[in-house]
PDB file of C-alpha atoms in Angstrom:
ATOM      1  CA  MET A   1      74.273  92.794 125.133  1.00  0.00           C
ATOM      2  CA  VAL A   2      70.946  94.614 125.208  1.00  0.00           C
ATOM      3  CA  PHE A   3      70.222  93.872 121.534  1.00  0.00           C
ATOM      4  CA  ALA A   4      71.305  90.241 121.892  1.00  0.00           C
ATOM      5  CA  CYS A   5      69.145  89.735 124.976  1.00  0.00           C
ATOM      6  CA  ALA A   6      66.192  91.437 123.271  1.00  0.00           C
ATOM      7  CA  GLY A   7      66.414  88.976 120.391  1.00  0.00           C
ATOM      8  CA  ALA A   8      66.753  85.900 122.576  1.00  0.00           C
ATOM      9  CA  THR A   9      63.759  83.963 123.815  1.00  0.00           C
ATOM     10  CA  ASN A  10      65.078  82.206 126.914  1.00  0.00           C
ATOM     11  CA  VAL A  11      68.393  83.469 128.232  1.00  0.00           C
ATOM     12  CA  GLU A  12      69.991  81.204 130.789  1.00  0.00           C
ATOM     13  CA  LEU A  13      72.529  82.607 133.228  1.00  0.00           C
ATOM     14  CA  GLY A  14      75.364  80.505 131.766  1.00  0.00           C
ATOM     15  CA  GLN A  15      74.618  81.726 128.245  1.00  0.00           C
ATOM     16  CA  PHE A  16      74.439  85.314 129.432  1.00  0.00           C
ATOM     17  CA  LEU A  17      77.789  85.033 131.235  1.00  0.00           C
ATOM     18  CA  ARG A  18      79.456  83.449 128.172  1.00  0.00           C
ATOM     19  CA  ALA A  19      78.076  86.198 125.912  1.00  0.00           C
ATOM     20  CA  PHE A  20      79.151  88.892 128.366  1.00  0.00           C
ATOM     21  CA  PHE A  21      82.663  87.407 128.641  1.00  0.00           C
ATOM     22  CA  TRP A  22      82.921  87.134 124.836  1.00  0.00           C
ATOM     23  CA  LEU A  23      81.882  90.773 124.441  1.00  0.00           C
ATOM     24  CA  TRP A  24      84.256  91.945 127.179  1.00  0.00           C
ATOM     25  CA  LEU A  25      87.178  89.993 125.686  1.00  0.00           C
ATOM     26  CA  HIS A  26      86.656  91.496 122.229  1.00  0.00           C
ATOM     27  CA  LEU A  27      86.238  94.998 123.629  1.00  0.00           C
ATOM     28  CA  LEU A  28      89.492  94.509 125.539  1.00  0.00           C
ATOM     29  CA  HIS A  29      91.140  93.477 122.274  1.00  0.00           C
ATOM     30  CA  PHE A  30      89.921  96.638 120.547  1.00  0.00           C
ATOM     31  CA  CYS A  31      90.823  98.972 123.420  1.00  0.00           C
ATOM     32  CA  VAL A  32      94.343  97.579 123.825  1.00  0.00           C
ATOM     33  CA  SER A  33      94.919  97.874 120.081  1.00  0.00           C
ATOM     34  CA  ASN A  34      93.520 101.393 119.914  1.00  0.00           C
ATOM     35  CA  GLN A  35      95.224 102.766 123.008  1.00  0.00           C
ATOM     36  CA  SER A  36      98.648 101.289 122.247  1.00  0.00           C
ATOM     37  CA  LEU A  37      98.781 103.205 118.965  1.00  0.00           C
ATOM     38  CA  SER A  38      97.943 106.646 120.371  1.00  0.00           C
ATOM     39  CA  PRO A  39      99.460 106.930 123.863  1.00  0.00           C
ATOM     40  CA  GLU A  40     100.212 110.649 123.429  1.00  0.00           C
ATOM     41  CA  GLU A  41      96.553 111.441 122.791  1.00  0.00           C
ATOM     42  CA  ASP A  42      95.500 109.418 125.821  1.00  0.00           C
ATOM     43  CA  ALA A  43      98.129 111.127 127.978  1.00  0.00           C
ATOM     44  CA  GLN A  44      96.475 114.475 127.213  1.00  0.00           C
ATOM     45  CA  ASN A  45      92.808 113.495 127.151  1.00  0.00           C
ATOM     46  CA  LYS A  46      92.548 110.434 129.391  1.00  0.00           C
ATOM     47  CA  PRO A  47      95.538 110.225 131.734  1.00  0.00           C
ATOM     48  CA  PHE A  48      93.746 107.639 133.899  1.00  0.00           C
ATOM     49  CA  ARG A  49      94.037 104.953 131.206  1.00  0.00           C
ATOM     50  CA  PRO A  50      96.604 102.175 131.829  1.00  0.00           C
ATOM     51  CA  ILE A  51      99.376 103.363 129.469  1.00  0.00           C
ATOM     52  CA  PRO A  52      99.477 107.052 130.486  1.00  0.00           C
ATOM     53  CA  ALA A  53      99.056 106.083 134.139  1.00  0.00           C
ATOM     54  CA  GLY A  54     102.117 103.829 133.868  1.00  0.00           C
ATOM     55  CA  ARG A  55     100.350 100.564 134.734  1.00  0.00           C
ATOM     56  CA  ILE A  56     101.456  99.015 131.417  1.00  0.00           C
ATOM     57  CA  THR A  57     104.028 100.050 128.817  1.00  0.00           C
ATOM     58  CA  VAL A  58     103.277 100.587 125.141  1.00  0.00           C
ATOM     59  CA  ALA A  59     105.440  97.560 124.273  1.00  0.00           C
ATOM     60  CA  GLN A  60     103.526  95.372 126.739  1.00  0.00           C
ATOM     61  CA  ALA A  61     100.188  96.636 125.406  1.00  0.00           C
ATOM     62  CA  ARG A  62     101.192  95.881 121.812  1.00  0.00           C
ATOM     63  CA  LYS A  63     102.309  92.396 122.806  1.00  0.00           C
ATOM     64  CA  LEU A  64      99.004  91.867 124.627  1.00  0.00           C
ATOM     65  CA  ARG A  65      97.114  93.115 121.558  1.00  0.00           C
ATOM     66  CA  TRP A  66      98.609  90.363 119.378  1.00  0.00           C
ATOM     67  CA  ILE A  67      98.249  87.710 122.090  1.00  0.00           C
ATOM     68  CA  LEU A  68      94.529  88.522 122.375  1.00  0.00           C
ATOM     69  CA  ILE A  69      93.838  87.530 118.754  1.00  0.00           C
ATOM     70  CA  PRO A  70      94.303  83.763 119.206  1.00  0.00           C
ATOM     71  CA  ILE A  71      92.606  83.947 122.610  1.00  0.00           C
ATOM     72  CA  CYS A  72      89.555  85.654 121.095  1.00  0.00           C
ATOM     73  CA  LEU A  73      89.463  83.217 118.185  1.00  0.00           C
ATOM     74  CA  THR A  74      89.795  80.179 120.446  1.00  0.00           C
ATOM     75  CA  VAL A  75      87.042  81.335 122.798  1.00  0.00           C
ATOM     76  CA  SER A  76      84.851  82.192 119.815  1.00  0.00           C
ATOM     77  CA  ALA A  77      85.375  78.779 118.218  1.00  0.00           C
ATOM     78  CA  ALA A  78      84.472  77.124 121.534  1.00  0.00           C
ATOM     79  CA  TYR A  79      81.298  79.245 121.763  1.00  0.00           C
ATOM     80  CA  GLY A  80      80.353  78.637 118.110  1.00  0.00           C
ATOM     81  CA  VAL A  81      80.786  82.243 116.939  1.00  0.00           C
ATOM     82  CA  LEU A  82      84.095  82.159 115.103  1.00  0.00           C
ATOM     83  CA  TYR A  83      83.065  84.301 112.119  1.00  0.00           C
ATOM     84  CA  PRO A  84      82.086  87.397 114.124  1.00  0.00           C
ATOM     85  CA  SER A  85      85.441  87.148 115.928  1.00  0.00           C
ATOM     86  CA  ILE A  86      87.375  86.929 112.662  1.00  0.00           C
ATOM     87  CA  THR A  87      85.381  89.887 111.363  1.00  0.00           C
ATOM     88  CA  LEU A  88      86.233  91.932 114.453  1.00  0.00           C
ATOM     89  CA  ALA A  89      89.931  91.046 114.268  1.00  0.00           C
ATOM     90  CA  VAL A  90      90.042  92.260 110.656  1.00  0.00           C
ATOM     91  CA  HIS A  91      88.082  95.398 111.564  1.00  0.00           C
ATOM     92  CA  PHE A  92      90.429  96.220 114.436  1.00  0.00           C
ATOM     93  CA  LEU A  93      93.405  95.860 112.113  1.00  0.00           C
ATOM     94  CA  LEU A  94      91.816  98.088 109.463  1.00  0.00           C
ATOM     95  CA  HIS A  95      90.638 100.649 112.013  1.00  0.00           C
ATOM     96  CA  ASN A  96      93.778 100.942 114.117  1.00  0.00           C
ATOM     97  CA  GLU A  97      96.932  99.656 112.443  1.00  0.00           C
ATOM     98  CA  LEU A  98      95.956 100.542 108.866  1.00  0.00           C
ATOM     99  CA  LYS A  99      94.560 103.919 110.019  1.00  0.00           C
ATOM    100  CA  LEU A 100      91.197 103.698 108.248  1.00  0.00           C
ATOM    101  CA  ASP A 101      89.779 105.566 111.217  1.00  0.00           C
ATOM    102  CA  ALA A 102      91.409 108.729 109.819  1.00  0.00           C
ATOM    103  CA  ASN A 103      88.677 109.180 107.193  1.00  0.00           C
ATOM    104  CA  TRP A 104      85.134 109.811 108.426  1.00  0.00           C
ATOM    105  CA  ILE A 105      83.540 107.539 105.809  1.00  0.00           C
ATOM    106  CA  THR A 106      85.706 104.503 106.523  1.00  0.00           C
ATOM    107  CA  ARG A 107      85.602 105.149 110.284  1.00  0.00           C
ATOM    108  CA  ASN A 108      81.794 105.232 110.304  1.00  0.00           C
ATOM    109  CA  LEU A 109      81.539 102.207 108.017  1.00  0.00           C
ATOM    110  CA  LEU A 110      83.929 100.197 110.193  1.00  0.00           C
ATOM    111  CA  ASN A 111      82.105 101.281 113.352  1.00  0.00           C
ATOM    112  CA  ALA A 112      78.743 100.182 111.920  1.00  0.00           C
ATOM    113  CA  LEU A 113      80.116  96.841 110.768  1.00  0.00           C
ATOM    114  CA  GLY A 114      81.843  96.411 114.121  1.00  0.00           C
ATOM    115  CA  TYR A 115      78.562  96.884 115.981  1.00  0.00           C
ATOM    116  CA  CYS A 116      77.009  94.268 113.678  1.00  0.00           C
ATOM    117  CA  ALA A 117      79.817  91.802 114.427  1.00  0.00           C
ATOM    118  CA  PHE A 118      79.593  92.434 118.192  1.00  0.00           C
ATOM    119  CA  ASP A 119      75.825  91.850 118.045  1.00  0.00           C
ATOM    120  CA  ALA A 120      76.207  88.755 115.854  1.00  0.00           C
ATOM    121  CA  GLY A 121      78.660  87.204 118.306  1.00  0.00           C
ATOM    122  CA  THR A 122      76.637  87.863 121.438  1.00  0.00           C
ATOM    123  CA  SER A 123      73.367  86.930 119.712  1.00  0.00           C
ATOM    124  CA  GLY A 124      74.881  83.701 118.438  1.00  0.00           C
ATOM    125  CA  ILE A 125      76.001  82.729 121.930  1.00  0.00           C
ATOM    126  CA  LEU A 126      72.480  83.419 123.218  1.00  0.00           C
ATOM    127  CA  GLY A 127      71.026  81.196 120.493  1.00  0.00           C
ATOM    128  CA  VAL A 128      69.507  83.904 118.330  1.00  0.00           C
ATOM    129  CA  THR A 129      69.497  82.929 114.657  1.00  0.00           C
ATOM    130  CA  LEU A 130      69.332  85.246 111.678  1.00  0.00           C
ATOM    131  CA  SER A 131      66.035  83.734 110.542  1.00  0.00           C
ATOM    132  CA  ARG A 132      64.511  84.476 113.961  1.00  0.00           C
ATOM    133  CA  ILE A 133      65.641  88.102 113.733  1.00  0.00           C
ATOM    134  CA  LEU A 134      64.357  88.570 110.179  1.00  0.00           C
ATOM    135  CA  TRP A 135      60.986  86.942 110.769  1.00  0.00           C
ATOM    136  CA  SER A 136      60.397  88.846 113.997  1.00  0.00           C
ATOM    137  CA  VAL A 137      60.517  92.198 112.194  1.00  0.00           C
ATOM    138  CA  PRO A 138      56.859  93.029 111.456  1.00  0.00           C
ATOM    139  CA  TYR A 139      57.275  94.509 107.989  1.00  0.00           C
ATOM    140  CA  LEU A 140      59.299  91.509 106.784  1.00  0.00           C
ATOM    141  CA  SER A 141      56.836  88.916 108.021  1.00  0.00           C
ATOM    142  CA  LEU A 142      54.586  87.439 105.371  1.00  0.00           C
ATOM    143  CA  SER A 143      51.930  86.319 107.820  1.00  0.00           C
TER     144      SER A 143
END
């Protein structure tokens, strides 16, 4: 949110709240996916999380994980940032279900691309365009 707000010129409260909700929804999607696949690790390291604490079962969390995909995509389409949402959904699948987080190279690459997609989505909701970002960087400006 900080990077998106820094790139925006005039942020209205409604835009900010939509961007914040979009970011929260996609983070929820990632966390549910991630935590439902490693409940034993969370039970040892973070027993306060919903699955180890017994507030939700693994089966319920996995169901929620797959239900969140169309919700995220629908909200993103309504906000005009569908591509970052699709990118994140693919990244979450690669990172969690396909276990590409097991290798440090793929984990770091997916994390970097994930940050880019999160920033692209929130920036897009706040009205920041790629051309505005590129031309605002001093060493890329031709003037």
